[in-house]
Structure formats: structure tokens, C-alpha cells
Amino acid sequence: MRTFLITPEGVPANLLHFYNLHLKIPASAPALFFFLALCFVQPAIAQEPFATHPPLPPSYSSIKVFDREGHYVGRIMSEVRYWTPIERIPAFLQKALVAVEDARFYEHGGVDVRGIARAMVKNVVKGRFAEGGSTITQQLIKNRYLTAEKTIDRKIKEGVMAVEFEQKYTKKQILEMYFNEIYYGNGAWGIAQASRVYFDKNPEELTDAESALLAGIPKNPGRYNPLGESKKVVLRRDIVLKRMVETGMITARYKDQLRTQQVTFSLRSQAPEYLNHVKLKLIERFGRDIIETGGLDIATGMDLKLQQLAEKTLREGVRKVSPQLQGALVSLDTATGDLLAFVGGTDVSKSSYNRAMYARRQPGSSIKPLIYAAAVEKGVSAGSLWDDSPITYSSGTNSSWTPVNYGREQYGSLSLRQALAYSNNVITVKLLDTVGIPYFTEFAAKTGLNLTARNDLSLALGTEEVTLQELVQAYTPLANGGLRAEARSIIRVYDRSRHTAVSNPAVVTPAISPTTAYITTSMLKDVLTYGTAKSLKKFSQERPAAGKTGTTDDYRDAWFIGYTPQVVTGIWVGHDKPKPGGRGFTGGVVAEPIWERLMRSAMAKSPAIDFPQPDTVVSVTIDPTTGLAANLDCPEKRREFFTSENRPTESCPKHGGPTVEPLPAAETIPEFVGPPTNSIP
């Protein structure tokens, strides 16, 4: 004869003592007879504490977040799970739940024989274990101590424990526990969280119409929660009201009134990564208690439409390359540093790790603009000529390092402007050596990029790890006339209860000279017209823009940081666990198309303005073969920008004729003849 052993693991022993720890029941005995025996136990009154969470505060409203135009973004919810005493749960909600889940709750002793009989008939008709006839007490027992498996063994355990539970606690206490421990969908455990998630209220503030909706959720939280499919939600609500009429809890007339009442749900939150970032910033400034206090309106620097576009563009752009890849995006207002949009990964539902703010990776060639800017700041001109012939550097005891260009090609003499456009490695290393590592790291720190001041020229090739947010912020002085704008997500915090506001002003400080910013930007414009990002030539002709690709030498990371006078946006694509992406895995091929798609939409309604030229910048027509002022007989001429102090004072010695006046500002700088075909994008 088979027996059932009532010894559920992890269940307090005092819940089983009534029937002993090892209750044996013949398998041949009908389950109905067993449950009948359980029903003759008389309930007892219990005074033992049973709340498993801190008590719900008397008043609450969530933290609401808005974008820079005042559009609603979402809410920051309490992190604590609270316990709601039965006195704060509306009587109508209690009745509605009992009516639809366990109409004989106040009559049975934990197991409803009628319900079991009804369920058994349905199971026989359907030929499977479709319904268990569980009471509210049994559901509570299952959620607290047992699994969701549908077996006779588990149902018997559940029944025994339910009867024992009703000996230990009163009906009122059991109902209170049920309301606080049942799942209501969308991450809401218990009635306190459910009231907040769906209606931004405490339970005692719920209307009868709202209560009817919440009472229908436990049957299937994923299907019947108020944010689910409206037809199914309404149908379940109607079932709740119908059962209330059938049990005499409400009249048919009141049921019809409730069905016609308009219920407003709290809007779904958008941009979960941005909301979480705002939450962390609030905690950083005001302490963790601010989240539990709530009652705030937060104005942020977000552009909601751009944020939504950024999430979609990054996800689709990265997956187009490979579903196994990850990516990140940061977009800042160049003038204020407002965090217009950021995306920390391709799918926040699968990974909440914020790669935009916290992932540190090698930037590759996207670090080079800061090195060239440091050189310009130190007096090196964009038209100066540099040779990329190999050079060997000592890199320690009995070791040396010889930097090479991508593909190991060699081009001879290039202007500094061309070297940056083609991302020439050898010239960049020579430039860093000339400027000096200490000078460069100090210069980079002014832009907000803190690099290790080590005696290592590999910094020129982007070997120092940075975050995407740090690198994008470091580009703001180039786009903003030398002024660094620190990234800002929160603009203002308004306390609804106190009617007070705290502002968070933009932090914009001088970092580099306006001259350096303009000349470096003019060089980075060339990157988009004939350099490593030349596929953006059409975009740059439609509106002034500048930027730089970046690829690590082993193809692990692909970057593109680009900007207009209004917005700077950075893209990173790679694997979470770094590994080579293959020879075609470059910033120009992988990251740049994502940038263009986003920026075309982002800038569609903005005027196509150019970067303003400072009075300290002069335009000189030069002979590109000498870098000196061009004469009339020079066969090649191009316009170059200089500071007032370092403009060429000598004319080209190779060709005769008078010195040529500066070319018109509207004339584009001619492209380099015979551009390197193997420059790494």
C-alpha cells in the first residue's frame, strides 16, 4: 500500500503537529474523505505577530521624472516592500477578493469541501488536473511554503497545513497575510506595491472601481494586471463584480455603476536605464532615504524622443552586425552638458549593466583628437609636416617598441591635419613624444579625462581604458569653443509636499583655448570628408560636423565620437568579455553608421549652423608641400588655420610670385592626393 508522507522541507514544525510529523494515508482512500475529516477542526484566535515586512508609511507618492521639455518619462518607485495592515485595506477590496477567490472563506476551516468536490468534477470532465479548489488559506500556504506542482501529494500537504494554519491565525490575519504576500504582476508583491505601481496610491486610497480591478489579478498576474490587454482585464473585472452580486456583497445596480466608471492607471515608465541613473544621482546627493520619502518631481536633461530613438537605433544597429555584440551610446548637449540620451546596452531586460557609464575599454584612435589638440595648444600648427618613417623607442630594460601604421604601410611626409584624418599611428606617437606625456595627461584632465601619467607612448594609440561617458564629455570643449560641459542628468528637484525646488545648474568651465578647439575641430571635419569616416561626407556637407573613429589594434572595440555645434554623441560596440571581432570590425564600419542614423534624426529640426571662428584664428593660404605661405606660382594651394602668434611668416621657397591672399572661407580644403587606403577607421 502506497502512503503519503507529510514532511515538506523548510516548513515550520509547529504547522504540522496537529496531524503529527509523519501522517500516513492509504493511497486508495478518496482524497475527499481526508479533506472532510480536516474540516471538523474548530478555528482558534491567534495573537502571534506575523508581518514579515516593515509597516507601510501613512502617506506616499512616487518620484516622477520629466524630460527637458516637460514630457512625462516615468516614476522612481520605493525599493522597500511594505506590510499593509488589514485596517488600511478597503473593505470593498476585501469583499471583492473573497468573492472571486474563495466565497466560503469565512465558513470553512482552511479547506473547502464543496470547492474540492466542484474541482474534482471539472478535472474529470477535462481529463486533467486543471483546478485544485484551493481556498485563500491554501493559496497562502502554497506561496509561502510549497511549490506550484499540481500533484495529489502536494495538495494533501497543502490541505493539512491550511487547517493547521487556521488553528494558528484568525481569518482576518490570514486575509491580511494573503493581501501582503500575493503577486500582482509587473514586479508588485503585496497590495502596497500593487497600489503604487498601478495607481500611485496607498491601499486605503483605492476606489471601489480600482479595487475591483486589483481583486481580479491573483488568478493570473501576467494576464489580468491593469497594464495588460484591456479586453482580458475588463473581462476579469466583470467576473469579480458578477461574483460579488451572486454572493450578495453588492447590488446589480452598483455593479453596473462600477463598470461604467473611468479608471486612470499610472502611465508606464519609459527609459528604464535613464530612470535608474537619475535614482542613483538622487541617492548620491540626498541619501537613500529620499527614494522612500518620494513626493518629488524631477526635471532632467533628457530629450525623450531622442532617448527612445537612441535605444532603438543602438539595438538595431548592433544586432545588424551580430546578435552576440553589445553596445553603448551617450549623447550630450555641447553647451550645457545635458545628458540628452544614453543607452547602456542593447537589451536592458536581459542585462541591466550600464556600459555607457561604467564599462572601461580602450578607446583606440578616438583618443587621438585630444593629443592633436594638446599639440595645437602647445603651438604646433595643423599645416606642419611630419614624417611617418619608423622609429624605435625604449620601453624598459632590454626592450623596445616600434609603432607601425595599420597594415604596416608608410606614407612619408604628411601634414598634421592629414595625419589625424587618416589616423596615422606613427605620426601620432611622434607627436605625443614631442608634446610630452605629462603635458598631455594634464591637458586631458582639463577636458575631464583622467589618464595615468605613465611614461608610455602607447597612450597615443588609446591603450588607457576609459568609459564612453568620460570620452564623450572630453569632446565637449572641442565642440563648445573650449568650454567643458560636465554631464548633467538632473536639472531641478521639486518637492510637492513642501513646494520647494532645488536647482542643479550646468557646470561649464574653460578647459582649452577657443583657438585650439576651433583648429582641432577643423581637422576633425576632414575625418568626415576624406578621412577614416569619409562615408559621412554627405552628412557633413548638409551640416557642419566633426568626429573621430576608434578601433583597438586587435579589433576588440569599435568607437565613433562625433559632434555638431549643438550635440556630441559617442558610440561603442564590442563584446562584454573582450575578444577580437575580425578585420572588418572597425569604428568606421560598425559604430559610425549607428551614429549617423541617430544624428540625422536628432538634428533634423535643428539649424545647420557652423562652429564659430574665434578672432584669434587666422586663415592663411599655404603650399601644402612646405606648410608655408603660398606664392602665386605654387601649383597646389590650400587654406589652413593658425593662431595669430604662429601664422607662417615665410613664403614657399620652391615657387615664385607674390604671396597669395587667403582663400575664401567658403572654399573647402582640397583633399590629399593619393590618400592612404589602409588607414584604420
XYZ file of C-alpha atoms in Angstrom:
681
model
C 0.000 0.000 0.000
C 1.440 3.418 -1.041
C 1.428 6.171 1.589
C 1.847 9.942 1.566
C 4.485 11.427 3.851
C 3.572 14.910 5.045
C 7.075 16.265 5.613
C 7.515 19.345 3.429
C 11.035 20.713 3.617
C 11.511 24.156 5.066
C 8.073 24.237 6.753
C 7.947 25.167 10.466
C 7.256 22.046 12.517
C 4.518 23.745 14.526
C 2.350 23.801 11.414
C 2.299 20.003 11.330
C 1.993 18.941 14.939
C -1.776 18.575 14.820
C -1.529 15.610 12.458
C 1.938 14.563 13.589
C 5.076 14.956 11.519
C 4.510 11.726 9.569
C 0.887 11.374 8.615
C 0.193 8.210 6.624
C -2.893 7.985 4.448
C -3.765 4.990 2.257
C -3.466 5.869 -1.403
C -6.728 4.068 -2.047
C -8.671 6.347 0.308
C -10.528 9.066 -1.602
C -8.977 12.471 -1.059
C -12.442 13.837 -0.391
C -12.795 11.742 2.794
C -9.458 13.027 4.019
C -10.378 16.638 3.495
C -13.765 16.054 5.109
C -12.006 14.981 8.268
C -9.919 18.132 8.245
C -12.962 20.364 8.140
C -14.192 19.459 11.623
C -11.363 21.353 13.319
C -12.553 24.456 15.153
C -10.657 27.709 14.461
C -8.664 29.388 17.200
C -7.747 33.016 17.849
C -4.062 33.867 17.474
C -2.143 36.851 18.774
C 1.300 35.942 17.457
C 2.989 38.592 15.220
C 3.054 37.618 11.558
C 4.074 40.670 9.486
C 7.235 39.935 7.509
C 7.949 43.474 6.247
C 8.104 46.952 7.763
C 4.743 48.754 8.178
C 3.523 50.915 5.314
C 4.136 54.646 5.951
C 0.987 56.762 6.315
C 1.358 58.690 3.056
C 3.260 58.197 -0.157
C 3.581 59.401 -3.727
C 6.248 58.287 -6.151
C 9.066 60.314 -7.651
C 8.001 61.496 -11.105
C 10.580 62.159 -13.798
C 10.167 64.511 -16.781
C 12.352 65.302 -19.774
C 13.754 68.736 -20.628
C 10.515 69.712 -22.418
C 8.287 68.634 -19.525
C 7.199 65.327 -21.064
C 6.463 62.576 -18.568
C 9.145 59.866 -18.589
C 8.279 57.625 -15.669
C 8.445 57.038 -11.937
C 11.097 56.042 -9.466
C 9.462 53.654 -7.034
C 10.191 52.727 -3.450
C 12.767 49.967 -3.050
C 11.303 48.656 0.212
C 8.499 46.116 0.354
C 6.000 47.271 2.983
C 3.321 45.490 5.009
C -0.240 46.833 4.926
C -2.426 46.088 7.994
C -5.925 44.871 7.210
C -7.406 48.122 8.584
C -5.778 50.011 5.680
C -7.140 47.672 3.024
C -10.554 48.886 1.775
C -13.498 46.719 2.849
C -14.713 46.637 -0.741
C -11.379 45.190 -1.887
C -11.522 42.550 0.834
C -15.028 41.546 -0.227
C -14.121 41.523 -3.909
C -11.149 39.239 -3.349
C -13.139 36.831 -1.175
C -16.000 36.764 -3.688
C -13.828 35.804 -6.645
C -11.177 33.667 -4.942
C -12.923 31.931 -2.005
C -16.588 32.819 -1.438
C -16.834 30.485 1.592
C -13.649 31.818 3.183
C -15.387 32.750 6.456
C -17.218 29.404 6.651
C -14.587 26.699 6.122
C -11.675 25.724 8.341
C -8.964 26.104 5.737
C -10.199 23.500 3.248
C -13.469 23.941 1.354
C -15.074 20.531 0.757
C -17.577 21.976 -1.693
C -14.821 23.628 -3.657
C -12.839 20.391 -3.774
C -15.853 18.435 -4.995
C -16.533 21.034 -7.675
C -12.904 20.974 -8.776
C -12.814 17.178 -8.909
C -15.828 17.149 -11.226
C -14.131 19.659 -13.545
C -10.910 17.659 -13.519
C -12.790 14.509 -14.501
C -14.623 16.325 -17.289
C -11.406 17.840 -18.659
C -9.380 14.687 -18.112
C -6.532 16.518 -16.394
C -5.623 18.279 -13.146
C -6.998 21.645 -14.234
C -8.375 23.010 -10.969
C -7.499 22.401 -7.358
C -10.320 24.041 -5.427
C -7.820 25.931 -3.308
C -9.013 28.286 -0.604
C -7.358 31.597 0.193
C -5.616 29.864 3.086
C -4.347 27.086 0.824
C -3.076 29.619 -1.731
C -1.237 31.428 1.045
C 0.322 28.156 2.240
C 1.402 27.262 -1.282
C 3.007 30.672 -1.860
C 4.775 30.637 1.493
C 5.989 27.068 1.830
C 5.276 24.807 -1.136
C 5.879 24.511 -4.862
C 3.411 25.125 -7.674
C 3.401 21.497 -8.847
C -0.069 20.034 -9.412
C 0.088 16.666 -7.638
C -2.064 14.835 -5.095
C 0.883 14.707 -2.676
C 1.273 18.473 -2.694
C -2.455 19.080 -2.377
C -2.611 16.884 0.708
C 0.329 18.682 2.273
C -1.321 21.961 1.403
C -4.624 20.901 2.977
C -3.065 19.671 6.209
C -1.048 22.842 6.598
C -4.039 25.066 5.717
C -6.129 23.569 8.524
C -3.210 23.859 10.911
C -2.733 27.465 9.780
C -6.345 28.310 10.606
C -5.760 26.944 14.114
C -2.878 29.338 14.500
C -4.284 32.531 12.919
C -7.651 34.261 12.656
C -9.474 34.763 9.352
C -8.667 38.454 9.494
C -4.969 37.732 9.939
C -4.929 35.175 7.145
C -6.581 37.628 4.758
C -4.070 40.306 5.759
C -1.189 37.926 5.050
C -2.690 36.981 1.707
C -3.019 40.600 0.593
C 0.582 41.292 1.559
C 2.189 38.225 0.015
C 0.323 37.627 -3.232
C 1.913 38.645 -6.555
C 0.160 41.358 -8.579
C 2.313 41.438 -11.718
C 4.905 43.907 -13.011
C 7.171 43.274 -10.030
C 4.498 44.197 -7.460
C 4.450 41.869 -4.438
C 1.692 42.664 -1.994
C -1.131 45.169 -2.055
C 1.103 48.098 -1.050
C 3.303 47.732 -4.127
C 0.330 46.961 -6.362
C -1.456 50.154 -5.280
C 1.679 52.166 -6.006
C 2.567 50.528 -9.306
C -0.883 50.800 -10.857
C -2.418 53.846 -9.173
C 0.401 55.663 -7.312
C -1.616 55.418 -4.093
C -1.616 53.768 -0.729
C -4.219 50.941 -0.430
C -6.669 52.921 1.731
C -6.969 55.493 -1.072
C -8.215 52.984 -3.650
C -11.683 53.481 -5.107
C -14.170 50.622 -5.469
C -13.612 50.548 -9.242
C -9.841 50.305 -8.747
C -10.302 47.638 -6.077
C -12.394 45.508 -8.432
C -9.519 45.503 -10.920
C -6.913 44.566 -8.318
C -9.072 41.756 -6.911
C -9.008 40.016 -10.273
C -5.210 39.923 -10.627
C -4.161 36.930 -8.429
C -5.854 34.442 -10.780
C -3.233 35.274 -13.434
C -0.994 38.300 -12.642
C 0.605 38.395 -16.079
C -2.743 38.453 -17.885
C -5.105 40.360 -15.599
C -2.983 43.199 -14.230
C -4.324 46.660 -15.222
C -1.487 47.216 -17.707
C -2.262 44.009 -19.586
C -4.531 43.520 -22.598
C -7.542 45.714 -21.869
C -10.195 43.243 -23.078
C -8.925 40.496 -20.802
C -8.529 42.863 -17.856
C -12.079 44.205 -18.233
C -13.493 40.705 -18.626
C -11.801 39.617 -15.386
C -13.069 42.754 -13.616
C -16.597 41.904 -14.737
C -16.240 38.381 -13.343
C -15.235 39.860 -9.972
C -18.278 42.147 -9.928
C -20.593 39.340 -11.040
C -19.392 37.135 -8.181
C -19.956 39.993 -5.737
C -23.558 40.250 -6.915
C -24.049 36.478 -6.696
C -22.762 36.414 -3.122
C -24.910 39.377 -2.100
C -21.997 41.716 -1.473
C -23.205 44.395 -3.910
C -26.342 45.054 -5.917
C -26.627 44.548 -9.655
C -27.235 48.279 -9.995
C -23.964 49.136 -8.225
C -22.163 46.598 -10.402
C -23.358 48.465 -13.497
C -22.227 51.766 -11.999
C -18.729 50.437 -11.332
C -18.455 49.031 -14.841
C -19.010 52.493 -16.320
C -16.606 54.347 -14.023
C -13.433 55.606 -15.686
C -10.280 54.302 -14.024
C -6.944 56.025 -14.686
C -3.811 53.964 -14.361
C -0.339 55.304 -13.737
C 1.457 55.628 -17.054
C 4.101 53.097 -17.905
C 7.640 54.234 -17.215
C 9.932 54.702 -20.192
C 13.726 54.767 -20.464
C 14.438 52.439 -17.502
C 18.208 52.942 -17.708
C 17.902 56.709 -17.560
C 15.438 56.471 -14.658
C 17.839 54.262 -12.743
C 20.666 56.712 -13.424
C 18.537 59.557 -12.048
C 17.758 57.466 -8.979
C 21.453 56.894 -8.324
C 22.141 60.619 -8.693
C 19.357 61.433 -6.219
C 20.778 58.970 -3.702
C 24.267 60.366 -4.265
C 23.094 63.892 -3.446
C 20.294 63.416 -0.898
C 20.843 59.948 0.572
C 18.959 56.670 0.102
C 16.002 57.780 2.246
C 14.950 60.200 -0.499
C 13.645 57.270 -2.564
C 11.412 56.044 0.262
C 10.167 59.545 1.063
C 9.085 60.151 -2.540
C 6.854 63.086 -3.463
C 9.292 64.673 -5.925
C 9.110 65.948 -9.492
C 12.436 65.689 -11.320
C 13.221 67.761 -14.393
C 16.034 66.106 -16.346
C 18.245 66.909 -19.302
C 16.740 64.056 -21.286
C 15.231 64.506 -24.713
C 12.605 61.739 -24.550
C 12.208 61.367 -28.315
C 15.965 61.199 -28.753
C 16.241 58.693 -25.898
C 13.664 56.418 -27.498
C 15.388 56.760 -30.859
C 18.767 56.029 -29.275
C 17.518 52.810 -27.691
C 16.044 51.615 -30.985
C 18.963 52.733 -33.149
C 21.638 51.149 -30.987
C 19.728 47.888 -30.597
C 19.046 47.506 -34.308
C 22.470 48.741 -35.398
C 24.395 46.367 -33.155
C 22.219 43.354 -33.921
C 22.669 44.012 -37.621
C 26.369 43.324 -37.122
C 25.947 40.408 -34.701
C 23.391 39.402 -32.032
C 26.277 38.448 -29.745
C 27.624 42.004 -29.613
C 26.900 44.683 -27.060
C 26.925 48.445 -27.421
C 26.537 51.761 -25.651
C 25.574 55.300 -26.601
C 25.899 58.714 -24.943
C 24.552 61.981 -26.321
C 25.228 65.350 -24.648
C 24.179 68.923 -25.246
C 27.502 70.587 -26.057
C 26.603 73.881 -24.368
C 25.124 72.616 -21.085
C 26.290 69.023 -20.781
C 22.672 67.887 -20.502
C 22.506 64.129 -20.873
C 20.101 64.099 -23.799
C 20.137 60.325 -24.133
C 22.172 57.333 -23.162
C 21.891 53.596 -23.668
C 23.888 51.154 -21.588
C 23.226 48.033 -23.634
C 21.218 46.504 -26.437
C 18.576 44.902 -24.181
C 18.054 46.157 -20.630
C 15.603 43.309 -19.933
C 18.430 40.795 -20.339
C 21.278 42.845 -18.879
C 20.947 45.967 -16.738
C 24.707 46.658 -16.752
C 25.311 50.270 -17.737
C 28.128 50.053 -20.266
C 27.813 53.738 -21.166
C 28.768 54.932 -17.684
C 30.777 52.114 -16.123
C 32.408 49.852 -18.729
C 36.068 50.820 -19.133
C 37.556 49.940 -22.517
C 40.478 51.014 -24.673
C 39.380 53.913 -26.919
C 41.872 53.218 -29.697
C 42.238 56.092 -32.151
C 39.279 58.012 -30.709
C 41.747 59.381 -28.121
C 43.888 60.981 -30.842
C 41.944 64.285 -31.168
C 42.949 65.188 -27.620
C 46.621 64.559 -28.420
C 46.408 66.753 -31.515
C 44.544 69.407 -29.543
C 47.286 69.346 -26.901
C 49.840 69.848 -29.667
C 47.919 72.814 -31.112
C 47.635 74.275 -27.612
C 51.404 73.988 -27.332
C 51.970 75.818 -30.626
C 52.144 73.068 -33.239
C 50.288 74.080 -36.405
C 47.794 71.916 -38.292
C 49.751 72.540 -41.520
C 53.116 71.425 -40.120
C 54.717 68.473 -41.907
C 55.547 65.191 -40.206
C 57.293 62.065 -41.409
C 55.929 58.623 -40.618
C 59.152 56.710 -41.160
C 59.669 54.037 -38.457
C 61.225 54.942 -35.134
C 62.080 52.710 -32.188
C 61.509 53.669 -28.567
C 62.983 52.092 -25.476
C 60.205 50.567 -23.404
C 62.155 49.212 -20.463
C 65.178 47.121 -19.647
C 66.411 45.370 -22.784
C 63.099 46.003 -24.587
C 61.933 48.382 -27.269
C 58.829 49.337 -29.192
C 58.469 50.339 -32.830
C 54.987 51.706 -33.596
C 53.579 50.923 -37.024
C 50.626 52.099 -39.050
C 47.616 49.925 -39.717
C 48.683 47.491 -42.438
C 52.321 48.475 -41.754
C 52.201 50.967 -44.660
C 54.428 54.056 -44.786
C 53.479 57.351 -46.461
C 56.398 59.637 -45.789
C 55.501 63.303 -45.264
C 52.005 64.273 -44.145
C 50.608 67.437 -42.653
C 49.352 67.166 -39.092
C 45.839 67.677 -40.465
C 46.190 64.736 -42.849
C 47.783 62.545 -40.190
C 44.720 62.963 -37.974
C 42.266 62.480 -40.833
C 43.955 59.205 -41.791
C 44.578 58.185 -38.175
C 48.317 57.754 -38.742
C 49.751 55.839 -35.778
C 53.452 56.608 -36.211
C 52.978 60.368 -36.505
C 50.609 60.391 -33.517
C 53.207 58.636 -31.365
C 55.876 61.110 -32.521
C 53.505 63.961 -31.746
C 52.868 62.682 -28.220
C 56.597 62.282 -27.716
C 57.099 65.886 -28.836
C 54.320 67.257 -26.649
C 55.345 65.120 -23.679
C 53.245 62.613 -21.777
C 52.943 64.732 -18.591
C 51.750 67.723 -20.619
C 49.204 65.611 -22.479
C 47.761 63.913 -19.381
C 47.441 67.309 -17.701
C 45.728 68.645 -20.812
C 43.386 65.643 -20.946
C 42.485 66.135 -17.280
C 41.230 69.624 -18.115
C 38.756 68.056 -20.524
C 37.621 65.673 -17.778
C 39.612 62.637 -18.886
C 41.908 61.417 -16.128
C 44.710 59.310 -17.591
C 47.673 57.691 -15.881
C 50.755 59.899 -16.195
C 52.985 56.959 -17.012
C 55.969 57.107 -19.331
C 54.264 55.086 -22.014
C 53.824 56.412 -25.531
C 51.231 53.738 -26.227
C 48.776 56.291 -24.818
C 48.853 57.694 -28.360
C 47.093 54.566 -29.589
C 44.391 54.598 -26.921
C 45.658 51.908 -24.544
C 44.381 53.660 -21.407
C 40.867 52.425 -20.572
C 38.055 54.984 -20.344
C 34.266 54.960 -20.177
C 32.152 56.142 -23.090
C 30.617 58.891 -20.954
C 34.071 60.200 -19.984
C 35.258 60.260 -23.587
C 32.135 61.970 -24.917
C 32.369 64.611 -22.191
C 36.042 65.165 -23.064
C 34.975 66.114 -26.610
C 32.662 68.910 -25.389
C 35.441 71.551 -25.269
C 36.193 70.849 -28.939
C 32.548 71.450 -29.875
C 31.915 74.290 -27.425
C 34.678 76.794 -28.082
C 36.988 75.366 -25.414
C 34.395 75.119 -22.623
C 33.955 71.765 -20.919
C 30.359 70.932 -20.051
C 30.001 68.287 -17.362
C 27.354 65.672 -17.998
C 24.118 66.614 -16.198
C 21.062 64.401 -15.852
C 19.085 66.269 -13.136
C 18.210 69.922 -13.772
C 15.739 70.549 -10.952
C 14.188 68.729 -7.995
C 10.742 69.904 -6.883
C 9.262 68.729 -3.569
C 5.478 68.503 -3.985
C 4.737 68.429 -0.259
C 6.954 71.346 0.725
C 6.515 73.325 -2.514
C 10.254 73.879 -2.712
C 12.699 73.385 -5.547
C 16.430 72.683 -5.721
C 18.207 73.573 -8.952
C 21.258 71.851 -10.365
C 22.987 74.448 -12.571
C 25.027 73.396 -15.565
C 28.743 73.181 -14.822
C 30.609 74.724 -17.753
C 34.268 75.635 -17.253
C 37.133 76.746 -19.520
C 39.284 73.754 -20.447
C 41.213 74.659 -23.585
C 41.587 77.801 -25.650
C 38.874 78.670 -28.191
C 41.611 78.724 -30.814
C 42.668 75.161 -30.073
C 39.060 73.998 -30.098
C 38.360 75.564 -33.483
C 41.540 74.375 -35.218
C 41.188 70.833 -33.876
C 37.548 70.771 -34.947
C 38.548 71.923 -38.424
C 40.904 68.932 -38.609
C 38.203 66.585 -37.378
C 35.884 67.897 -40.092
C 38.338 66.402 -42.562
C 37.918 62.999 -40.926
C 34.330 63.079 -42.199
C 35.144 64.319 -45.708
C 38.192 62.314 -46.800
C 39.486 60.536 -43.699
C 38.571 57.371 -41.851
C 34.901 58.439 -41.584
C 34.531 59.595 -45.196
C 31.228 57.727 -45.524
C 29.830 60.686 -43.535
C 30.870 63.159 -46.237
C 27.288 63.735 -47.380
C 26.168 64.299 -43.798
C 28.980 66.805 -43.221
C 28.047 68.669 -46.403
C 24.474 69.015 -45.177
C 25.507 70.358 -41.764
C 28.917 71.108 -40.214
C 30.122 68.142 -38.166
C 33.360 66.676 -36.873
C 34.418 63.425 -35.277
C 36.834 60.545 -34.950
C 36.698 56.806 -35.375
C 38.398 54.465 -32.956
C 39.440 50.837 -33.220
C 41.747 48.896 -30.941
C 44.594 47.205 -32.769
C 43.156 43.751 -32.115
C 39.623 44.730 -33.232
C 38.074 44.276 -29.792
C 36.433 47.690 -29.553
C 34.818 49.916 -32.196
C 34.124 53.599 -31.453
C 32.879 56.737 -33.091
C 32.651 60.085 -31.316
C 31.172 62.848 -33.428
C 29.609 66.247 -32.912
C 27.815 69.214 -34.383
C 27.831 72.634 -32.687
C 24.740 71.509 -30.709
C 25.188 67.819 -29.868
C 28.062 65.400 -29.264
C 27.298 61.681 -29.480
C 29.522 58.692 -28.858
C 29.042 55.048 -29.838
C 30.874 51.973 -28.556
C 30.389 48.437 -29.854
C 32.129 45.295 -28.629
C 31.834 42.117 -26.581
C 31.280 42.198 -22.811
C 34.089 39.687 -22.498
C 36.625 41.334 -24.820
C 37.581 39.324 -27.868
C 38.634 40.195 -31.433
C 35.773 40.972 -33.778
C 37.649 40.307 -37.008
C 39.446 42.501 -39.507
C 36.317 44.375 -40.600
C 35.334 45.187 -37.020
C 36.268 48.882 -37.017
C 34.801 52.107 -35.754
C 34.142 53.302 -39.295
C 32.292 50.136 -40.293
C 30.459 49.242 -37.062
C 29.939 52.348 -34.899
C 29.793 55.131 -37.465
C 26.543 54.027 -39.220
C 24.747 53.935 -35.852
C 25.950 57.464 -35.131
C 24.782 58.772 -38.499
C 21.326 57.226 -38.211
C 20.812 58.747 -34.770
C 22.219 62.172 -35.601
C 20.277 62.556 -38.820
C 17.051 62.219 -36.877
C 18.298 64.127 -33.829
C 19.386 67.152 -35.874
C 16.557 67.126 -38.421
C 14.777 70.121 -36.881
C 17.897 72.000 -35.754
C 19.506 74.721 -37.882
C 22.631 73.747 -39.805
C 24.997 76.202 -38.114
C 28.790 76.153 -38.289
C 31.306 76.274 -35.470
C 32.055 79.969 -34.796
C 35.592 81.048 -35.700
C 37.353 82.979 -32.892
C 39.068 86.257 -33.654
C 42.332 84.653 -32.562
C 42.239 82.241 -35.514
C 43.581 83.417 -38.857
C 43.248 81.811 -42.259
C 46.350 81.562 -44.437
C 46.726 80.134 -47.940
C 49.659 77.722 -47.826
C 51.593 75.441 -50.113
C 50.822 72.022 -48.594
C 54.202 70.641 -49.681
C 56.043 73.117 -47.465
C 53.452 74.266 -44.934
C 54.464 77.863 -45.661
C 52.532 80.773 -47.153
C 51.758 80.030 -50.800
C 53.139 82.124 -53.654
C 51.271 82.826 -56.858
C 53.288 80.201 -58.754
C 52.729 77.384 -56.239
C 50.904 74.593 -58.142
C 48.995 73.486 -55.013
C 47.303 75.829 -52.613
C 45.075 75.240 -49.634
C 43.603 77.203 -46.770
C 44.918 76.471 -43.296
C 44.090 77.852 -39.868
C 46.672 79.240 -37.479
C 46.793 81.139 -34.250
C 47.686 84.771 -34.558
C 51.053 84.003 -32.967
C 52.152 81.043 -35.091
C 50.959 82.016 -38.562
C 53.711 81.400 -41.159
C 55.933 84.430 -41.643
C 57.857 82.954 -44.572
C 56.586 82.177 -48.044
C 57.183 78.998 -50.012
C 60.841 78.911 -51.167
C 60.118 76.460 -54.003
C 57.928 78.701 -56.158
C 57.952 82.338 -57.164
C 55.454 85.161 -57.373
C 53.823 87.309 -54.716
C 52.252 85.808 -51.633
C 48.661 84.680 -52.210
C 45.843 86.224 -50.237
C 43.834 83.814 -48.032
C 41.352 81.621 -49.887
C 37.677 82.414 -49.280
C 36.373 80.872 -46.077
C 33.696 79.018 -48.029
C 36.278 77.183 -50.105
C 36.830 73.672 -48.852
C 40.313 72.449 -48.117
C 41.443 70.236 -51.005
C 41.705 66.548 -50.278
C 45.090 64.922 -50.015
C 46.182 63.430 -53.324
C 46.616 59.678 -53.086
C 45.084 59.103 -49.641
C 46.212 56.073 -47.654
C 43.925 53.168 -48.438
C 44.831 51.168 -45.347
C 44.257 53.784 -42.658
C 42.340 52.158 -39.825
C 38.887 53.689 -39.344
